[in-house]
XYZ file of C-alpha atoms in Angstrom:
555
model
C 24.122 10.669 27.859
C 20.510 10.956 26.155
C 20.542 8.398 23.618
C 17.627 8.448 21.333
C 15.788 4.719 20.117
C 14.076 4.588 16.903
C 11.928 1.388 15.866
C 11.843 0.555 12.118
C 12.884 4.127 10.043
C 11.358 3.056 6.461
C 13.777 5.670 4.874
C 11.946 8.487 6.960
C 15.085 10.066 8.308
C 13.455 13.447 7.871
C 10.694 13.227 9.890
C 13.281 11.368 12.642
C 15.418 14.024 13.125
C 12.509 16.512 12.802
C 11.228 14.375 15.655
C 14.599 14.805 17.771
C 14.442 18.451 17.177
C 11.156 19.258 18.246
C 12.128 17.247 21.452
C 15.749 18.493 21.927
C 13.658 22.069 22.173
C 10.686 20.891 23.917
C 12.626 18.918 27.167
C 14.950 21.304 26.739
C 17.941 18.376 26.221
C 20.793 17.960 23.765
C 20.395 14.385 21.762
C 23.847 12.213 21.707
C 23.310 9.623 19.300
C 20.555 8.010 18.039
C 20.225 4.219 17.273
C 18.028 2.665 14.447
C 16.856 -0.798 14.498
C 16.641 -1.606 10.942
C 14.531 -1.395 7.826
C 16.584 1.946 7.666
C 16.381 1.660 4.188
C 19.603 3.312 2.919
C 18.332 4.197 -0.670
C 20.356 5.816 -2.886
C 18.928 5.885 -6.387
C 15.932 3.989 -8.493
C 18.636 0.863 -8.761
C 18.475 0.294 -5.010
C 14.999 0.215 -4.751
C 14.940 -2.890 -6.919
C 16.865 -4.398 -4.242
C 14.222 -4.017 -1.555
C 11.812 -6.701 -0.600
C 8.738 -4.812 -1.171
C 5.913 -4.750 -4.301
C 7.530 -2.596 -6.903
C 4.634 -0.370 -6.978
C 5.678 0.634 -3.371
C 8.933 1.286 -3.654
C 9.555 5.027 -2.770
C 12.749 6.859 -2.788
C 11.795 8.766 0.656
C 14.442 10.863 2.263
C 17.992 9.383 2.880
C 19.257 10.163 -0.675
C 19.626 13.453 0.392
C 21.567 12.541 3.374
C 24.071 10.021 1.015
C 23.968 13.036 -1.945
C 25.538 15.679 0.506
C 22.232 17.629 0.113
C 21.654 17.525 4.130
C 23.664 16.034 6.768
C 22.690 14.057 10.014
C 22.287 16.559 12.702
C 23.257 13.462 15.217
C 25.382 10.702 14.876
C 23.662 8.013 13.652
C 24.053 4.299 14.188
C 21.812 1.188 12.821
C 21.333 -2.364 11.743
C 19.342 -3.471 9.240
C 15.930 -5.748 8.855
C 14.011 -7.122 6.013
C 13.024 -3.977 3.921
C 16.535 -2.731 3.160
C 18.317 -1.795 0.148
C 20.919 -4.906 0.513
C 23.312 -4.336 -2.803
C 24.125 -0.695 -0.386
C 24.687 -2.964 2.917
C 26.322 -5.746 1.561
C 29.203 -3.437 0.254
C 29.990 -3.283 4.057
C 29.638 -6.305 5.588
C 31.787 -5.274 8.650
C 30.661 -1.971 9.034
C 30.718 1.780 7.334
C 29.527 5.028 6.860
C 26.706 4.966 4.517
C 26.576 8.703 4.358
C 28.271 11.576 6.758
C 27.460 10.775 10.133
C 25.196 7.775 9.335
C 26.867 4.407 10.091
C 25.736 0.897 9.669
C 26.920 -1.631 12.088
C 27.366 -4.813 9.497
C 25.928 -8.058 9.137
C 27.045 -7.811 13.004
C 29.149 -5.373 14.598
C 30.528 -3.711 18.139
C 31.276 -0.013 18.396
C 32.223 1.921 21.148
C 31.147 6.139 21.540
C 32.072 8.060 24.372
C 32.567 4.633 26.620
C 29.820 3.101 25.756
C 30.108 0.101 24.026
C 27.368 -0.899 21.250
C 26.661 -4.361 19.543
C 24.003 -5.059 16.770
C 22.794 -8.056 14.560
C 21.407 -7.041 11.200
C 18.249 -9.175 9.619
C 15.689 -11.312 10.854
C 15.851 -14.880 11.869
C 14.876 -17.934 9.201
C 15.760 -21.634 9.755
C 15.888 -22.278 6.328
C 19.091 -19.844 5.672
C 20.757 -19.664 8.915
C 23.826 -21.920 8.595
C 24.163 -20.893 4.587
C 26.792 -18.167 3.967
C 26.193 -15.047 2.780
C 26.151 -16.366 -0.994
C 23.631 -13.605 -2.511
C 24.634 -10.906 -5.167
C 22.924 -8.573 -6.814
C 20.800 -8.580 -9.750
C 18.786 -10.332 -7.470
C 16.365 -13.645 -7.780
C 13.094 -13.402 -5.762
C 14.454 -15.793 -3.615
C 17.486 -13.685 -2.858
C 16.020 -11.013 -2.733
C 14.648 -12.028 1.023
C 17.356 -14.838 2.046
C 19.840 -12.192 1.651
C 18.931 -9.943 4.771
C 18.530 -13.810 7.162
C 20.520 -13.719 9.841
C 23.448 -16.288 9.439
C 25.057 -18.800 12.150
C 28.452 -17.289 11.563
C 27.217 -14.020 12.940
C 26.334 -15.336 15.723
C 28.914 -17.531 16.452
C 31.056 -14.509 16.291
C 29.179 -12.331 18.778
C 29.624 -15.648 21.382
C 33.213 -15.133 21.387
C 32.590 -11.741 23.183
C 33.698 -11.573 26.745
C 33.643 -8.147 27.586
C 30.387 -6.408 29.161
C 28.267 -4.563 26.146
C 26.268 -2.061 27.223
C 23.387 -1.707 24.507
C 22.881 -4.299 21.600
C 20.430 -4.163 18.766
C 18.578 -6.557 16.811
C 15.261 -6.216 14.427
C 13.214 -9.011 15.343
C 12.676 -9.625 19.005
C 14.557 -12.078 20.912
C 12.288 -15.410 21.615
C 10.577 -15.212 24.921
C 11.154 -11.466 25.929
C 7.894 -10.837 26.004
C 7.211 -12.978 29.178
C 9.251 -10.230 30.652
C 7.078 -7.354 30.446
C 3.144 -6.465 29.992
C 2.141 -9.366 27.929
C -1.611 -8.488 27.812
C -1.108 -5.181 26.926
C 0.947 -6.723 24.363
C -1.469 -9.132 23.075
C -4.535 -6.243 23.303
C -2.348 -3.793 21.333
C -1.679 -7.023 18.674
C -4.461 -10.066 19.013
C -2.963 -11.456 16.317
C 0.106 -12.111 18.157
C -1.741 -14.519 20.913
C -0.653 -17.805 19.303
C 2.809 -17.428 18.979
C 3.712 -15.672 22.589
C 1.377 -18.953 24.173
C 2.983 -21.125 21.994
C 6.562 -19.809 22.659
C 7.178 -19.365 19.197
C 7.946 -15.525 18.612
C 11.008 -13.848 17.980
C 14.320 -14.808 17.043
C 15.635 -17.858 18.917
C 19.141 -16.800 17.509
C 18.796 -13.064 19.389
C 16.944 -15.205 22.594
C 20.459 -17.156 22.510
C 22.813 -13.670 22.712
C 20.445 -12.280 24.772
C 21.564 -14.448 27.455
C 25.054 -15.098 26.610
C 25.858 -11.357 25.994
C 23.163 -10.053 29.425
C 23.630 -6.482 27.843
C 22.161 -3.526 30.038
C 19.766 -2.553 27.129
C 18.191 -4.382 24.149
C 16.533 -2.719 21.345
C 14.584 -4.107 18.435
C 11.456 -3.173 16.237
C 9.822 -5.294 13.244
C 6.875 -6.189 15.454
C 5.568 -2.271 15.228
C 4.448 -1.946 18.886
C 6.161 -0.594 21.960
C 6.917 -2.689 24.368
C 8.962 -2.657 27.240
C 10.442 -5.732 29.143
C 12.840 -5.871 32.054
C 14.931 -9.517 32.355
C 17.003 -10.834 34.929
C 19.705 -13.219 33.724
C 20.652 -16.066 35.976
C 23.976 -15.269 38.233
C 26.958 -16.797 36.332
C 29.132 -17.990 38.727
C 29.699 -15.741 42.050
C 29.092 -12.427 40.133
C 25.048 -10.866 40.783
C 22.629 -11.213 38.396
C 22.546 -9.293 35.628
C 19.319 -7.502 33.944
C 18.359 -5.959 30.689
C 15.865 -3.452 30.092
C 14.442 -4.514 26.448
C 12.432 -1.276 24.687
C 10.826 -2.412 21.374
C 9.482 1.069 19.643
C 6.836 1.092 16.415
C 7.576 2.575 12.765
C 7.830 6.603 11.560
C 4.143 7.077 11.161
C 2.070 9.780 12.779
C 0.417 8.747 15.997
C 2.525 5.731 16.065
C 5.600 5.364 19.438
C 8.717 5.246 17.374
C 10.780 7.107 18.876
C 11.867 7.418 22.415
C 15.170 9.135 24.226
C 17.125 7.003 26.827
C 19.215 8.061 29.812
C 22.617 6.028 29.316
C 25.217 7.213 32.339
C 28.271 8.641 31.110
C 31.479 6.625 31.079
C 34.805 8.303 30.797
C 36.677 7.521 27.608
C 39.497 8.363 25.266
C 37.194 9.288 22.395
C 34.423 11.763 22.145
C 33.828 10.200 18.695
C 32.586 6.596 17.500
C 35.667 4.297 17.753
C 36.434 0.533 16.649
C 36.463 -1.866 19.878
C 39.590 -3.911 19.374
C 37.924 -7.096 21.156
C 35.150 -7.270 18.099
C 38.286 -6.840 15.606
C 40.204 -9.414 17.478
C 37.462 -11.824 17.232
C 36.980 -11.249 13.443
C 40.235 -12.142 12.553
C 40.385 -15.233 14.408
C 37.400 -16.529 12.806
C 37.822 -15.312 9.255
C 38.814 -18.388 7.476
C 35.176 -19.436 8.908
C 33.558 -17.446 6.484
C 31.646 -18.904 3.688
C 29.930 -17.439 0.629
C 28.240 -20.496 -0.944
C 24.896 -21.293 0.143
C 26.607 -24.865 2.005
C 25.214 -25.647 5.599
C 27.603 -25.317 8.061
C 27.653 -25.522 11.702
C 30.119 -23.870 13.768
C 33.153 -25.749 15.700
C 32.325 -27.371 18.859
C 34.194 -28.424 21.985
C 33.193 -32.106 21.017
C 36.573 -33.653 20.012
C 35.859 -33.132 16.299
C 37.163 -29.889 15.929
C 40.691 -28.779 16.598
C 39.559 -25.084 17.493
C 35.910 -24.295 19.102
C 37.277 -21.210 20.801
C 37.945 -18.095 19.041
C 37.674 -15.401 21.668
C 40.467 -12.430 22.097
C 43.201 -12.236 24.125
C 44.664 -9.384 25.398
C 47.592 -9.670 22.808
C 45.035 -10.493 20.155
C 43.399 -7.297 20.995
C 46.740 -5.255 21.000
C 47.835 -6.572 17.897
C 44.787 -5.184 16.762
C 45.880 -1.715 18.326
C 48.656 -2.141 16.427
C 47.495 -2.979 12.861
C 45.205 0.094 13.668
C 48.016 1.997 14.131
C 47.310 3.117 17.204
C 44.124 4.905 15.982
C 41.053 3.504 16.999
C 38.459 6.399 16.087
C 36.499 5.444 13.089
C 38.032 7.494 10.031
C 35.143 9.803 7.992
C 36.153 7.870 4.894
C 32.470 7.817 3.498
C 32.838 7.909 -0.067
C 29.943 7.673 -2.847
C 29.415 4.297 -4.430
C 26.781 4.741 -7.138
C 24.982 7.819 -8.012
C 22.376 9.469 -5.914
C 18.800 9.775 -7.345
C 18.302 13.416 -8.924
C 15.030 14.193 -8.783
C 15.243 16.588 -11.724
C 16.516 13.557 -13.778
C 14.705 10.156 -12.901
C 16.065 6.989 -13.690
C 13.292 4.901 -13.268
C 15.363 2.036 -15.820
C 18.614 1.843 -13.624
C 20.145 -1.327 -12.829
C 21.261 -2.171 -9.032
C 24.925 -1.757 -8.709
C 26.787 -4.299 -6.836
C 30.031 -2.183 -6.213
C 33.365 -2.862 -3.784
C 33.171 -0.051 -0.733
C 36.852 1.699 0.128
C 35.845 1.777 3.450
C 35.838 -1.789 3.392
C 38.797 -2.313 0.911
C 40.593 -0.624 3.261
C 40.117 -2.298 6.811
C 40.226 -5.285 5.339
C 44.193 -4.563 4.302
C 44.562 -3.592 7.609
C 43.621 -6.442 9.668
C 43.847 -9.062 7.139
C 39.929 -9.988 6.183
C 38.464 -11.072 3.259
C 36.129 -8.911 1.586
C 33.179 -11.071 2.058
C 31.041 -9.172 -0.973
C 33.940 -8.484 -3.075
C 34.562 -12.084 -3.184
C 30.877 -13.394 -3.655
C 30.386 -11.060 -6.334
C 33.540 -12.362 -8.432
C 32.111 -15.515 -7.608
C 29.177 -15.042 -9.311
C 30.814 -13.401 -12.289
C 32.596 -16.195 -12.818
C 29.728 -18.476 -12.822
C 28.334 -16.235 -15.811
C 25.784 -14.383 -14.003
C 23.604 -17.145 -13.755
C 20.987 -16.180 -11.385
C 18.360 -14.042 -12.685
C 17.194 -10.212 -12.547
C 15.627 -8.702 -9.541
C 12.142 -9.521 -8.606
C 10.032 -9.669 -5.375
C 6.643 -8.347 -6.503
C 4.578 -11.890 -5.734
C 5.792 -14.980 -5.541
C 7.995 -16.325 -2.518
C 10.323 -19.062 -4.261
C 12.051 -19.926 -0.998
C 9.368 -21.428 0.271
C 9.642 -24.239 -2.570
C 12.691 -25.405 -0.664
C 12.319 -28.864 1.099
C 12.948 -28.531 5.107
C 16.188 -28.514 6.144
C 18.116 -31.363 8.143
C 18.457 -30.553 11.748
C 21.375 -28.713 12.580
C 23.090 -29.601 15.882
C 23.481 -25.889 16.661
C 20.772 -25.267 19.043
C 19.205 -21.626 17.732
C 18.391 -23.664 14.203
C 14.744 -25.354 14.609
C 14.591 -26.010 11.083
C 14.214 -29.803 11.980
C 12.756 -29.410 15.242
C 9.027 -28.500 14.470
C 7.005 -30.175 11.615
C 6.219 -26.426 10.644
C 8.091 -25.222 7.733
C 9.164 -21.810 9.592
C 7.926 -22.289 13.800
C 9.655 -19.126 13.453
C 7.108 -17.599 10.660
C 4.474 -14.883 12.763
C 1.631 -13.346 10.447
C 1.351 -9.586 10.754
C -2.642 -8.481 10.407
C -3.808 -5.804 7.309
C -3.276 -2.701 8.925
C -5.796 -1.193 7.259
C -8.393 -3.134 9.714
C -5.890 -2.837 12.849
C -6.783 0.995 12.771
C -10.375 1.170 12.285
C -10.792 0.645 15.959
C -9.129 3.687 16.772
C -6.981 2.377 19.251
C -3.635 2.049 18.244
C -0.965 3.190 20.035
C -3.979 4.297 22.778
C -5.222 7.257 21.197
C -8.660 8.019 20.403
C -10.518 9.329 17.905
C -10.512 13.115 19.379
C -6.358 13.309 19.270
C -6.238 12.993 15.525
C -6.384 16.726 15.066
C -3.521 17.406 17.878
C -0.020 18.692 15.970
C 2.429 17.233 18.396
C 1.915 14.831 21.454
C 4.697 13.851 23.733
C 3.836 11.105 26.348
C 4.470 11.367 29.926
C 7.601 9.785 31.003
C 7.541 5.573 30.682
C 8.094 3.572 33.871
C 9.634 -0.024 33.326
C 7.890 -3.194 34.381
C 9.484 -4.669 37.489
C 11.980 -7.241 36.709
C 10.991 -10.744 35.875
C 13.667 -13.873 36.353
C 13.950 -17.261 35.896
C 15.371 -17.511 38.983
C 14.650 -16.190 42.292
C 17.334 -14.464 44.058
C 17.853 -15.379 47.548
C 18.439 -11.615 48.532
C 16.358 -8.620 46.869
C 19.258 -6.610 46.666
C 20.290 -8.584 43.618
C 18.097 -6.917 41.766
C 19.814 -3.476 41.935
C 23.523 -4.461 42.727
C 24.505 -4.835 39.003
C 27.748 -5.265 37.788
C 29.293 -2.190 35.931
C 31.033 -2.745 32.269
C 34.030 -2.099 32.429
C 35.725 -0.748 28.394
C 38.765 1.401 29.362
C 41.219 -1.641 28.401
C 41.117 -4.336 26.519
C 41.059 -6.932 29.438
C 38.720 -6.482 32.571
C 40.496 -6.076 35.422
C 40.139 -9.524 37.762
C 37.283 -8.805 40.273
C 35.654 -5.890 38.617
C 32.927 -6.831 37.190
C 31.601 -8.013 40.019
C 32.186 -4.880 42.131
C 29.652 -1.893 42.182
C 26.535 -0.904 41.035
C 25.212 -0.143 37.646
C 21.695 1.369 38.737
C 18.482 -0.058 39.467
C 15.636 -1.402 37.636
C 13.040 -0.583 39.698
C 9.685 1.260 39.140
C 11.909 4.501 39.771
C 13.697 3.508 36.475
C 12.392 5.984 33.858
C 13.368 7.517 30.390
C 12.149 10.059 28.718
C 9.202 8.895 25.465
C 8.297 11.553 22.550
C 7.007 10.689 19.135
C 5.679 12.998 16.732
C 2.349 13.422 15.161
C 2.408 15.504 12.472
C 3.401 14.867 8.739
C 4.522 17.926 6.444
C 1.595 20.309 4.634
C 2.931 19.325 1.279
C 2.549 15.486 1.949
C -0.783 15.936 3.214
C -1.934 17.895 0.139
C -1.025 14.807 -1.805
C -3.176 12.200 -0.089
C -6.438 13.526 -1.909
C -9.875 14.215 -0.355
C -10.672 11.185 2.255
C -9.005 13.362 5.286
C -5.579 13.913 5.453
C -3.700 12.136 8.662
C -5.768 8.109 7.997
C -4.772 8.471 4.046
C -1.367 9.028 5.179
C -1.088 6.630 7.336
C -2.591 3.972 4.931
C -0.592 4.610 2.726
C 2.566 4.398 4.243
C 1.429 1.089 6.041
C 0.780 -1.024 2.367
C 3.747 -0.481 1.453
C 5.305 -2.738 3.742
C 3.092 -5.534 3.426
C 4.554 -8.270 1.166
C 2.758 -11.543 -0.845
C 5.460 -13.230 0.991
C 5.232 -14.731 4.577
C 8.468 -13.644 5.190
C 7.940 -9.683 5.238
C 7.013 -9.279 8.867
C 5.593 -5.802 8.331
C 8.576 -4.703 9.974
């Protein structure tokens, strides 16, 4: 199965599947799916821009209005989380999940999917000690403050990911897990990004929340993007129990720009299934409705039950009735209906609305799985909340100053992914992203020179993975290849098999195929004025991610 990895989209779903096209013809391959790991930006009209963490004078409507208007269509199925430049009032309609136009799905504030066999988890947002054990409490109009805490990753999430036992093939996440990069090419990390040194010698990069799933979860590929780099990693996980180690190959790719990696198709083995379409995995749906009267929506700390004699329940994971009673309440039918319906009006470019207020609107999609399997509509129920409390936080804002940061430091949580009281740093967790502007006038970015700026279209040759590094050291160097295969063809892995057979090896011989494009359109070039065409596109783009606020990770 070719599965194709995108880094952080910035609404540029033209120039993505342009990308896959030009590929598709030049390797002379058929795309499956592609996967986007976040700031997709989902944008569907002026309203939703006003809900993105970016300088107002930024904000662009780019391209996926067409794609939620019925104008175009995805020519793959799409699948993606989201980061810290998103339109949230759109993703917080679907908090477990949904089409956000034909063909396009979002994965949730977290979310497992299967297609064609393979099975596919996620984690939408990026990591802040600050938020992590609120609930999702934000509404839109906006504050500036929620205008950011909004997309933080919550404990709940992942609390609800732990409860997975089954093998996952592939998981997403924006920000990196902690630590990966110890895994792979370091110093061609830290020569690509200098101003990255401090953290990866200090230990203090990346998510420790997505370092923590990383090894409870030991999926066979992790993708992220935020940092806007690629960089490849290969991990081996410590052997749990008698089973052999398991490894992950961890691929971070860069944003849509021209001469930037951002794209890059994977070689997934097939796995016989049911479906050839995306389908609900009835272990994730299991585990959702055993912990849904965990849920908050208030901005209360909580921690999540323990096996520590205070709690009457710490484990919530799915039995094989709990998954069949899931079956059931599905009736039967676990392919993902296309119920994508428009909720709020796509921007018409013939008839701006540069005055429109964000909608904060219930989703059918959701309405409707949550009457079959017994949720709560998270959003449905936040937003009442706030309309009973008068509307009392204020409208959208976001262009300068960072309220959160006014907050004192939390107390320290006993759940061990929250530093907040660990560090006498406000955020250990903060990283600085340089001006952009500066990063390129050496010319090196992404390795090219000076001389490729006039090519059209430049595929690289095929990437070879770093050998695989491991906190342990295997006894026998056939651990290293002898993986165990997942195993998703019933709800409950057969005793024994996980342990049996071999996955494939991550070795140097490990390879996927890398393409990116180069090339912007004729019409957008024409509009960048008389400075040369392909650096005033490219600076442009680049500002307007860059945020007043410590927070936007130019990701």
């Amino acid at each position: 199965m070719k599965i194709a990895v995108e880094g952080c989209c910035h609404g540029e779903l033209d120039k993505i599947y342009e990308t896959i096209e030009y590929l598709e013809k030049k390797e002379a391959v058929k795309v499956d799916l592609l996967l986007c790991c976040g700031d997709f930006q989902a944008v569907r009209n002026e309203g939703d821009m006003k809900c993105m963490a970016v300088p107002a004078k930024y904000r662009t409507m780019q391209t996926f209005y067409k794609y939620y208007s019925g104008e175009k269509k995805a020519p793959v199925l799409t699948i993606f989380i989201g980061g810290n430049h998103e339109a949230s009032n759109h993703l917080q309609e679907l908090p477990y999940g949904g089409w956000v136009a034909p063909n396009i799905y979002y994965l949730g504030y977290a979310g497992v999917v299967r297609y064609k066999g393979i099975r596919i988890g996620g984690l939408s947002g990026i990591f802040k000690s600050h938020d992590y054990r609120k609930g999702h409490h934000e509404f839109p109009p906006y504050n500036p403050e929620t205008l950011r805490s909004v997309y933080h990753i919550r404990n709940i999430e992942v609390f609800k990911l732990k409860q997975i036992q089954m093998p996952i093939d592939i998981f997403l996440s924006h920000d990196w897990p902690q630590g990966i990069y110890n895994y792979g090419n370091r110093e061609e990390l830290l020569r690509k990004k200098k101003f990255l040194r401090e953290e990866v010698e200090t230990n203090t990069l990346g998510s420790p929340a997505a370092k923590e799933l990383l090894a409870y979860l030991q999926p066979s590929y992790w993708f992220s993007a935020h940092l806007h780099v690629k960089f490849a990693a290969v991990m081996q996980h410590p052997p749990k129990g008698n089973a052999a180690p398991r490894v992950t190959k961890f691929l971070s790719l860069d944003k849509c720009l021209p001469y930037r990696e951002f794209l890059q198709i994977v070689d997934i083995p097939d796995r016989p299934s049911s479906s050839e379409g995306l389908e609900y995995d009835p272990e994730w749906f299991a585990v959702l409705k055993a912990t849904n009267s965990l849920q908050s929506t208030t901005p209360q700390r909580w921690n999540p039950p323990e096996n520590n004699g205070l709690h009457e329940r710490w484990d919530f994971g799915a039995s094989e009735a709990d998954m069949m009673q899931v079956v059931e309440d599905l009736s039967g039918e676990l392919g993902i209906p296309d119920n994508f319906s428009q909720t709020g009006p796509p921007y018409d470019p013939s008839n701006p609305q540069p005055n429109a207020s964000p909608s904060y609107n219930t989703n059918p999609q959701t309405t409707e799985l949550c009457a079959k399997l017994g949720l709560t509509d998270i959003y449905s129920k936040v937003v009442q909340r706030g309309d009973d409390m008068g509307r009392s936080q204020s409208s959208t804002g976001g262009e300068g100053e960072d309220d959160e940061e006014n907050e004192s430091v939390d107390e320290p949580s006993e759940y061990p992914t929250d530093t907040s009281g660990l560090s006498s740093s406000y955020n250990p967790d903060e990283i600085t992203i340089e001006d952009e502007w500066e990063e390129d006038e050496g010319g090196e970015e992404g390795g090219e020179s000076k001389a490729n700026l006039t090519s059209d279209i430049h595929t690289p040759s095929r990437m070879v993975l770093p050998e695989p590094k491991s906190v342990v050291s295997p006894s026998h160097p056939s651990l290293l290849t002898n993986l165990p295969p997942p195993s998703h063809s019933t709800p409950k892995a057969a005793p024994g098999q996980s342990e049996a057979g071999q996955e494939g090896q991550c070795d140097s011989t490990d390879e996927v195929t890398a393409g990116r494009t180069l090339k912007r359109s004729s019409n957008e070039s024409s509009e960048t004025g008389n400075r040369g065409t392909t650096p005033r596109i490219k600076r442009r783009n680049q500002v307007i991610y860059q945020s007043m606020d410590d927070d936007e990770c130019e990701g």
